[in-house]
Coordinates of C-alpha atoms in Angstrom, one line a residue:
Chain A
X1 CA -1.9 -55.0 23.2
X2 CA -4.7 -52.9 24.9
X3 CA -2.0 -51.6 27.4
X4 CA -0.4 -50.0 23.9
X5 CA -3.7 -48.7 23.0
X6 CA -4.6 -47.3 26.3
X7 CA -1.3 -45.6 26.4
X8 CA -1.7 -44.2 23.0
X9 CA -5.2 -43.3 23.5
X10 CA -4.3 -41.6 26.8
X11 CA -1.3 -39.6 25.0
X12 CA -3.5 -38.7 22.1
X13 CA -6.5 -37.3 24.8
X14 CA -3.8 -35.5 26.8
X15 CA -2.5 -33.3 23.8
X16 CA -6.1 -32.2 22.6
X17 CA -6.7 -31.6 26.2
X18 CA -3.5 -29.7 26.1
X19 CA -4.8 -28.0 22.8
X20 CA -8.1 -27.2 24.0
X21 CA -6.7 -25.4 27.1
X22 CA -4.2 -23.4 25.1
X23 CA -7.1 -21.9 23.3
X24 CA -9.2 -21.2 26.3
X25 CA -6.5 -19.9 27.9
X26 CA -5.6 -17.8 24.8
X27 CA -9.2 -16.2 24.9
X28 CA -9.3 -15.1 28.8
X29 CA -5.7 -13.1 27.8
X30 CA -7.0 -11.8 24.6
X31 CA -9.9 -10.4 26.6
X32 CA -7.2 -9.0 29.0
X33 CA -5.9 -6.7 26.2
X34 CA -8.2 -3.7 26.1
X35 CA -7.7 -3.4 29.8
X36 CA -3.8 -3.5 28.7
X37 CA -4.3 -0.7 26.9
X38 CA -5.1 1.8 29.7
X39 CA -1.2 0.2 31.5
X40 CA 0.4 0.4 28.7
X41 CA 3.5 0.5 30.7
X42 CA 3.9 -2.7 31.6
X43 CA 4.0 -3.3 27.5
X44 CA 6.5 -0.7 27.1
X45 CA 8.3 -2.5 29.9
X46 CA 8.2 -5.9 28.2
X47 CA 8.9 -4.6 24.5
X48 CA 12.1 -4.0 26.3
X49 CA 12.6 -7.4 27.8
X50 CA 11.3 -9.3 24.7
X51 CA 12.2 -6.8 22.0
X52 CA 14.8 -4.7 23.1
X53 CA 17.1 -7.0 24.3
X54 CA 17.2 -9.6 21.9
X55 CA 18.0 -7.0 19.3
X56 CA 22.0 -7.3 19.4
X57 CA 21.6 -11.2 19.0
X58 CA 19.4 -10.2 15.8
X59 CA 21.1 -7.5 14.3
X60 CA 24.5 -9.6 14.3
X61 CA 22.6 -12.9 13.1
X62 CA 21.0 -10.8 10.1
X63 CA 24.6 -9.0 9.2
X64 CA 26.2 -12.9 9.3
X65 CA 23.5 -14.4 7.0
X66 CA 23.4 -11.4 4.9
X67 CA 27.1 -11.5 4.1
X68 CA 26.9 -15.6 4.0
X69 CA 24.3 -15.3 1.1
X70 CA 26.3 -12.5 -0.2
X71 CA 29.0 -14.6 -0.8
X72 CA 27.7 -18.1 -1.3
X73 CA 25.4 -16.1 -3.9
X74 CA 28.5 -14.6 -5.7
X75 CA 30.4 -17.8 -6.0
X76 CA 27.2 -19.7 -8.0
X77 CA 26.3 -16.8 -10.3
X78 CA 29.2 -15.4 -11.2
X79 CA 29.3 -19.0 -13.1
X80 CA 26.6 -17.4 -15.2
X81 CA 28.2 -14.3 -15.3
X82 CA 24.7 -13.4 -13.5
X83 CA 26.6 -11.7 -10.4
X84 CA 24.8 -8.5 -11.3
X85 CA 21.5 -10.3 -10.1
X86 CA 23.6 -10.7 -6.4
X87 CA 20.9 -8.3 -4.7
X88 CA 17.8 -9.8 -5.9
X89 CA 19.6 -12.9 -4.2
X90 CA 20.1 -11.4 -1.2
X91 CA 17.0 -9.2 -0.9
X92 CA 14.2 -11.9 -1.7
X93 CA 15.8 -14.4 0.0
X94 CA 15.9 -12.3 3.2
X95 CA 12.6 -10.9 3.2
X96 CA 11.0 -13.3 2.1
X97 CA 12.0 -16.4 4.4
X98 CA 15.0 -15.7 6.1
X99 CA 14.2 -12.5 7.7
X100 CA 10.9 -13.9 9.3
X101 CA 12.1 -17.7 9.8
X102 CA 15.6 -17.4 11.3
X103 CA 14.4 -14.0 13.3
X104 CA 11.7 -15.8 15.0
X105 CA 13.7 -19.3 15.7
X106 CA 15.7 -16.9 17.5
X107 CA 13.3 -15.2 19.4
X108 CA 11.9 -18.2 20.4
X109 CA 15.6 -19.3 21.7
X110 CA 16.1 -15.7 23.2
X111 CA 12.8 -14.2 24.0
X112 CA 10.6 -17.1 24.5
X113 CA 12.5 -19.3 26.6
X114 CA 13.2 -16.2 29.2
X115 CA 9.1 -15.8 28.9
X116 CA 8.2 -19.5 29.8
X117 CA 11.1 -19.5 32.7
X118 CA 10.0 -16.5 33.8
X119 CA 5.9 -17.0 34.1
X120 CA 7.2 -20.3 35.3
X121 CA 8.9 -19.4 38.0
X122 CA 6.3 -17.0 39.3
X123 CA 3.7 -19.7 39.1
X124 CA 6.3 -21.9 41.4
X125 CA 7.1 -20.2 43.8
X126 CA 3.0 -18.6 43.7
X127 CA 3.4 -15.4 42.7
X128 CA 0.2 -15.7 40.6
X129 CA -1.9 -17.5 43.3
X130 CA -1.0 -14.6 45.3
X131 CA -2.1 -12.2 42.9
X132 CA -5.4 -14.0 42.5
X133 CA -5.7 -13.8 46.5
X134 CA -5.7 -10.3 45.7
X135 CA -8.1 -10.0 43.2
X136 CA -5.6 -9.4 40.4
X137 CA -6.0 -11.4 37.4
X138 CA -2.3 -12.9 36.4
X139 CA -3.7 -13.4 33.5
X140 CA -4.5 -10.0 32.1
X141 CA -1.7 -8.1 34.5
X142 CA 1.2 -11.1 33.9
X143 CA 0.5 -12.6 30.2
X144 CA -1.4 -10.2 28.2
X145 CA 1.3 -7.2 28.2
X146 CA 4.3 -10.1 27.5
X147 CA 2.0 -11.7 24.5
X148 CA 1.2 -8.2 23.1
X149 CA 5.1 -7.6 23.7
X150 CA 5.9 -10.3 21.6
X151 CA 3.3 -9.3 18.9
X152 CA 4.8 -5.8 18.9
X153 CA 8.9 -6.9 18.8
X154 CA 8.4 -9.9 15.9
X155 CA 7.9 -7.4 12.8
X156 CA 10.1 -4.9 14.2
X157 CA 12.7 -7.4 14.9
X158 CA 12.1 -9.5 11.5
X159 CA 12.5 -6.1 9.3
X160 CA 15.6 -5.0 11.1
X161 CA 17.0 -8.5 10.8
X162 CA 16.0 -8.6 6.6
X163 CA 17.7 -4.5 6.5
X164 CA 21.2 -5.0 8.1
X165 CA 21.2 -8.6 6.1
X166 CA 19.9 -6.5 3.0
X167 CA 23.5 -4.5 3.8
X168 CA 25.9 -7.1 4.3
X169 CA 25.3 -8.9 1.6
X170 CA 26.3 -5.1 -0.2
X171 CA 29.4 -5.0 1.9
X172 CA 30.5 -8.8 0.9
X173 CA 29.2 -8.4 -2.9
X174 CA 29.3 -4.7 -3.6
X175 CA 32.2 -3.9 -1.3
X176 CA 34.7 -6.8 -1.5
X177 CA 33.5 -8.8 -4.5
X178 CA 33.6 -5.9 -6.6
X179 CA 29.7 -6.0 -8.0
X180 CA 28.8 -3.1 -9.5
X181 CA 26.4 -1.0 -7.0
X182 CA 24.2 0.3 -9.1
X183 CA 23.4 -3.2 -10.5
X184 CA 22.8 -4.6 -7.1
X185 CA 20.6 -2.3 -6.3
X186 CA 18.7 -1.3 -9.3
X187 CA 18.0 -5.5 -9.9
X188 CA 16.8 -5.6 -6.3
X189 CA 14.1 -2.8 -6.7
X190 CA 13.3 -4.6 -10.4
X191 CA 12.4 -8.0 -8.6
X192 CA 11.5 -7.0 -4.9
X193 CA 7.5 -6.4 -5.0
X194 CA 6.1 -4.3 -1.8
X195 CA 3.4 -5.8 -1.6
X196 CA 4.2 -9.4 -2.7
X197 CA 7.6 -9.8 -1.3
X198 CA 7.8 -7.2 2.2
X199 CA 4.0 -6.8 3.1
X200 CA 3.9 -10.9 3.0
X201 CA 7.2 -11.3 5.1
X202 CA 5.5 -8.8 7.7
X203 CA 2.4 -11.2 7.8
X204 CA 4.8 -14.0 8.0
X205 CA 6.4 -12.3 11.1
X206 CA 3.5 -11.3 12.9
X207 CA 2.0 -14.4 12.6
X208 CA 5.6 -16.4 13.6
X209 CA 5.1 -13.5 17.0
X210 CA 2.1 -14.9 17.6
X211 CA 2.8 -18.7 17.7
X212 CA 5.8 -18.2 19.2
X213 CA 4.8 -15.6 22.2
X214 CA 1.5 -17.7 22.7
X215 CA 3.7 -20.9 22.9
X216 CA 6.1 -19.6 25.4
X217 CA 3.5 -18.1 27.9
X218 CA 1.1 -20.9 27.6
X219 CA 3.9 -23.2 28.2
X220 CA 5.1 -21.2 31.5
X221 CA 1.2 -20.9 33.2
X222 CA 1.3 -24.7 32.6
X223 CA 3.9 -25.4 34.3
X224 CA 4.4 -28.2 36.6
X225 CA 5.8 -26.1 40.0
X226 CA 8.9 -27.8 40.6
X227 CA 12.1 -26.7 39.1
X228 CA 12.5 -29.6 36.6
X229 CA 8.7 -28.8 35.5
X230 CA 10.5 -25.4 34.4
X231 CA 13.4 -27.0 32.5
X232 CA 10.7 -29.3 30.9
X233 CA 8.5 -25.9 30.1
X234 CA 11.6 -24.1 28.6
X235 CA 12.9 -27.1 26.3
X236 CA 9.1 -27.8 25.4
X237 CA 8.6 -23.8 24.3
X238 CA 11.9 -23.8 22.2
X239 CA 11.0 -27.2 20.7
X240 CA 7.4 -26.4 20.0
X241 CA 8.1 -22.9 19.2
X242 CA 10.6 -23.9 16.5
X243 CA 8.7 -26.4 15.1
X244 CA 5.6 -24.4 14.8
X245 CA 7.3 -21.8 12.9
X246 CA 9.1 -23.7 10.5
X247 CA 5.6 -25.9 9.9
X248 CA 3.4 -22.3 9.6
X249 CA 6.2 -20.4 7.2
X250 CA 5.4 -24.0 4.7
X251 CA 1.7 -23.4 4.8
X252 CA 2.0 -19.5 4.6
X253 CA 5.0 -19.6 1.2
X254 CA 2.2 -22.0 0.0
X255 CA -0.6 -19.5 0.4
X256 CA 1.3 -16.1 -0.6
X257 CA 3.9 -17.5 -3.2
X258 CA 2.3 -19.8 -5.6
Chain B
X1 CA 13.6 -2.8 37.3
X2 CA 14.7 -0.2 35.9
X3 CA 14.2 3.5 35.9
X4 CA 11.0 4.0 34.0
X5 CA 11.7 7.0 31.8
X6 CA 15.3 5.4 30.6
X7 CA 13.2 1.5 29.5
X8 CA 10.8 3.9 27.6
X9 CA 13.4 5.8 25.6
X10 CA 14.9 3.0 25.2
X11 CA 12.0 1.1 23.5
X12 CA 11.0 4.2 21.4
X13 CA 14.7 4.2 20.0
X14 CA 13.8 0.3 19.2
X15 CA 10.4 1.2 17.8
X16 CA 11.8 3.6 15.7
X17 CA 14.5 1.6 14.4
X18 CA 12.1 -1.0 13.5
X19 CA 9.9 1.4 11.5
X20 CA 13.2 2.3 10.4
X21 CA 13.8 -0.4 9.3
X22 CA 10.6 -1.7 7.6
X23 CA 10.8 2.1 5.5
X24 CA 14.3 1.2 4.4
X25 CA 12.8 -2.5 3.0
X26 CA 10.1 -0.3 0.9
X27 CA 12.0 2.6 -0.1
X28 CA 15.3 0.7 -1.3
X29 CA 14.7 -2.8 -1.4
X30 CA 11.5 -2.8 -3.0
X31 CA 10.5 -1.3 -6.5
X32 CA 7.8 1.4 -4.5
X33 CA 9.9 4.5 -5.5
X34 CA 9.7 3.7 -9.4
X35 CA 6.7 3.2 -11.6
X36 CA 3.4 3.2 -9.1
X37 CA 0.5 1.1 -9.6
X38 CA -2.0 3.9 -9.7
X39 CA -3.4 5.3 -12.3
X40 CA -2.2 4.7 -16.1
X41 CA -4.2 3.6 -19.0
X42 CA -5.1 -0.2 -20.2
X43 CA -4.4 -0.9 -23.8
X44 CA -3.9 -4.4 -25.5
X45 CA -2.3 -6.2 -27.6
X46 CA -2.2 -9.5 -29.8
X47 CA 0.3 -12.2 -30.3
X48 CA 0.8 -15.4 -32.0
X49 CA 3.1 -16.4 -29.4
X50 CA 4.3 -14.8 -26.1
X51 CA 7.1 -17.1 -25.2
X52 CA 8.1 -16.4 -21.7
X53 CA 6.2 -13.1 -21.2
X54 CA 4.6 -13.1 -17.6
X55 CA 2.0 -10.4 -15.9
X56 CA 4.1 -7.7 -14.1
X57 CA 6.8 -7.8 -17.0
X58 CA 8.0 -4.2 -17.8
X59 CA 6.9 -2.6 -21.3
X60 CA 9.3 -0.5 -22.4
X61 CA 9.8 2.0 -25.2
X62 CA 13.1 3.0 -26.5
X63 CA 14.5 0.5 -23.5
X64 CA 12.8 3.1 -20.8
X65 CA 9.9 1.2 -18.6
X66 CA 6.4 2.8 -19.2
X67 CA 4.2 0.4 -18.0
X68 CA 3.7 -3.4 -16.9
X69 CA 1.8 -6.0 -18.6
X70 CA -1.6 -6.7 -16.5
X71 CA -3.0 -9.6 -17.9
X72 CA -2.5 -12.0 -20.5
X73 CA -5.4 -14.3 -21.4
X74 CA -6.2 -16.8 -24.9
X75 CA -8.2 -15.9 -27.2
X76 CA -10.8 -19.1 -28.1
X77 CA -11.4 -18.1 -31.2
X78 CA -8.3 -16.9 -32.5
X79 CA -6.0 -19.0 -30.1
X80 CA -4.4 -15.7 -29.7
X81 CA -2.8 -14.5 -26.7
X82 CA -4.1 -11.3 -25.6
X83 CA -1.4 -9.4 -23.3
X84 CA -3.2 -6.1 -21.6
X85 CA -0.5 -3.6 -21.0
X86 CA -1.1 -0.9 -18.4
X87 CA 1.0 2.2 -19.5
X88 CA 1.9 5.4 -17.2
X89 CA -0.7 8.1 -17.7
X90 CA 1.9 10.7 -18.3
X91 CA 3.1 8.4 -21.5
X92 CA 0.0 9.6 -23.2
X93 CA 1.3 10.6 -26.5
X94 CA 1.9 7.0 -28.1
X95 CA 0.2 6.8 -31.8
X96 CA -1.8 4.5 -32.5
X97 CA 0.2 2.8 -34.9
X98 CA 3.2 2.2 -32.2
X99 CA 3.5 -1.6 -32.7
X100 CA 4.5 -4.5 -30.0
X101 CA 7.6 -6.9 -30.1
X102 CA 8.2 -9.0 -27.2
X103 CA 11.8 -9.0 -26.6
X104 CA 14.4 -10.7 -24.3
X105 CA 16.8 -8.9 -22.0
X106 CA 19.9 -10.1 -22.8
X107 CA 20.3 -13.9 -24.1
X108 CA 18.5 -16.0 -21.6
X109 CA 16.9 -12.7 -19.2
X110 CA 13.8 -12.3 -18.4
X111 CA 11.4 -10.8 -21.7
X112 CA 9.3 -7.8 -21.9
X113 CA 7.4 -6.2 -24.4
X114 CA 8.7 -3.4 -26.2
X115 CA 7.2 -0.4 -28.2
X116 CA 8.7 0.8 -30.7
X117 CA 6.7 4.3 -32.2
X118 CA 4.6 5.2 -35.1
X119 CA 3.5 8.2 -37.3
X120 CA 0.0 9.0 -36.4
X121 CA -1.3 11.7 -35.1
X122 CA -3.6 10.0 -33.1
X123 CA -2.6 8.5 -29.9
X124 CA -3.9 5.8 -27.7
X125 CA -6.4 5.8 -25.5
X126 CA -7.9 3.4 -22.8
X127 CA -9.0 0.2 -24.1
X128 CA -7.5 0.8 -27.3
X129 CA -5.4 -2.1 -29.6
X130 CA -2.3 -1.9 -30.9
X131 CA -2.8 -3.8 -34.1
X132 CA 1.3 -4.4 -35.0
X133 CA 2.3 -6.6 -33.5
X134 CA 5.6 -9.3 -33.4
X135 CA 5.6 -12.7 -31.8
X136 CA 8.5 -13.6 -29.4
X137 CA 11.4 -15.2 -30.2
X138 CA 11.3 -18.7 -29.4
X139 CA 15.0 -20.3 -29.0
X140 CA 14.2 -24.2 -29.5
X141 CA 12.0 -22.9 -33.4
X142 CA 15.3 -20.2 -34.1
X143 CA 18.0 -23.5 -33.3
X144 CA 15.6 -26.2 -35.2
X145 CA 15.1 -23.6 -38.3
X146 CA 19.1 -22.8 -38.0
X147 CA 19.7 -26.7 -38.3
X148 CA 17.3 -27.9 -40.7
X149 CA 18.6 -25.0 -43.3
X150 CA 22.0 -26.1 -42.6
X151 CA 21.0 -29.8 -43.2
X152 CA 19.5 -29.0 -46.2
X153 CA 22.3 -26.7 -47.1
X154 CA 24.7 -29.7 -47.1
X155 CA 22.6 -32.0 -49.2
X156 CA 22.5 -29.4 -51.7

């Protein structure tokens, strides 16, 4: 019975210790990022590793989802003889919780995974202790430019993902389904607010760039150096990752949509 | 790695593309290109009953959108509802005895509040009233009137 507790107790310390050092940790790179800002190359160079090349995976994500709800849309309305309202579907739909949500599961699965591998394997085989021997901070020249990265790609990546979406659900309803165009699009500017509807997905997307970056380069510093501490690392980021943005995008469609 | 110059083309293309992108969302998507929020005049407007009117439903006159509605609040004393409409400022030549029906968009859309002209030669201004006013339809009274007048129509 008191083994059970210990254990327990022993978890339960662990993960607040786990907590605590995530934060620390986030403030030493945070203070990293004015320095960041006179390299800013190495952030151009990771916008391209983190942004640039999960693009394709997001663009033909959003075009599928969009042309999904494009026709599972059609099929329920036109019931109501409502298919005209097809666009506000899509569009709110998409940029409101889709766009942001599905985007950043994947970029957790594409970009975030590579980070934690990545930092992970540089901390195994001591690349950063090396860099420490040499008076470089790994922290401000190997994690701040990939978390800033991953602030920077989120939004980009969220909007593109809601735009081509926003576009196949036109091709499925507009150009197969026979809706009529100027319906579909004249309902979606009715109901879509820029403020309520797009300026909120963007804070949802920045915010989902931020769990989800600091997750996956937290979880590679912390690494355990062997090579099974990195598979545990990479499962852990996409795991945590996911389930953090799922449990923030509740809490935020509570604040912004009530 | 790769060349430098090539990466940062590269991610300007995809910087672009994501401003792209969020532009496309506002411009097309969203209602940004019609009606603005700035500007306009307030005036109000009383009602018996609103039905399903909500703030940000269009006000329209002659089935063109002028304006949203701003606010609606109760009256305590009059157990009124008091809808505030915000009207374009370039619709500036409404007399003051335009009066206010709230109408539905087809038979089960969304309602808004239309305006339907006067006479005067006087024409609103900020904070004025329009005094005519017409209550909104409600379905359930319209069906329970329809069915007790045919009730009694078949005692009689």
């Amino acid at each position: 019975m008191t083994q059970a507790l210990e254990t327990l107790g022993r978890a339960g310390l662990r993960s607040f210790e786990r907590l605590g050092r995530g934060q620390i940790f986030m403030a030493y790179v945070l203070a990293g990022i004015p320095e960041i800002a006179l390299r800013w190359r190495l952030v151009v160079h990771q916008v391209y590793a983190v942004g640039v090349l999960s693009l394709v995976i997001i663009v033909v994500s959003g075009l599928f989802v969009g042309m999904v709800l494009g026709l599972q849309g059609y099929n329920t309305l036109v019931d109501f003889g409502a298919e005209e309202s097809l666009g506000v579907l899509v569009a709110l739909s998409l940029v409101r919780e889709l766009g942001p949500v599905v985007s950043a599961l994947l970029f957790a699965g594409r970009a975030g995974s590579a980070l934690t591998a990545e930092i992970g394997l540089m901390k195994t085989t001591e690349q950063l202790s090396a860099m420490e021997m040499m008076a470089i901070d790994p922290l401000h020249r190997v994690v701040a430019p990939r978390f800033l990265a991953g602030i920077i790609s989120m939004p980009l990546l969220a909007a593109m993902f809601s735009a081509v979406g926003v576009y196949g659900g036109y091709f499925i309803g507009v150009g197969l389904l026979g809706v009529d165009e100027g319906a579909f699009w004249s309902q979606m500017q009715d109901a879509v607010d820029l403020r309520d509807d797009i300026f909120n997905g963007v804070i949802k997307s920045i915010v989902f760039g931020v769990a989800v970056t600091w997750i996956a380069v937290f979880e590679g510093y912390d690494t355990v150096p062997t090579a099974e501490g990195i598979s545990r690392a990479t499962t852990r980021t996409v795991v945590n990752s996911s389930l953090a943005v799922l449990g923030l995008d509740f809490i935020l469609t509570a604040l912004m949509f009530d | 790695m790769l060349e430098s110059k090539f990466v940062e083309t590269i991610v300007g293309l995809f910087v672009a593309l994501g401003v792209a992108a969020l532009f496309m969302l506002a411009m097309k998507v969203s209602n940004l290109s019609s009606l603005g929020e700035d500007g306009g005049y307030d005036v109000t407007a009383r009602f018996l009953n609103i039905g399903g009117l909500k703030v940000r439903s269009p006000v329209k006159m002659a089935g063109v959108v002028i304006g949203r509605v701003k606010d609606i609040e109760l009256d305590r004393q009059s157990y009124e509802a008091v809808a505030t409409l915000s009207l374009a400022s370039k619709f500036d030549k409404i007399p003051t005895d335009t009066s206010a029906n709230i109408y539905t968009a087809g038979l089960l859309g969304e309602q808004y509040v239309s305006l339907d002209p006067g006479a005067e030669d006087t024409f609103l201004k900020d904070g004025d009233r329009i005094t005519l006013t017409q209550s909104a339809v409600v379905l359930e009274q319209l069906i329970g009137r329809f069915l007790y007048q045919k009730a009694a129509g078949d005692e009689g």
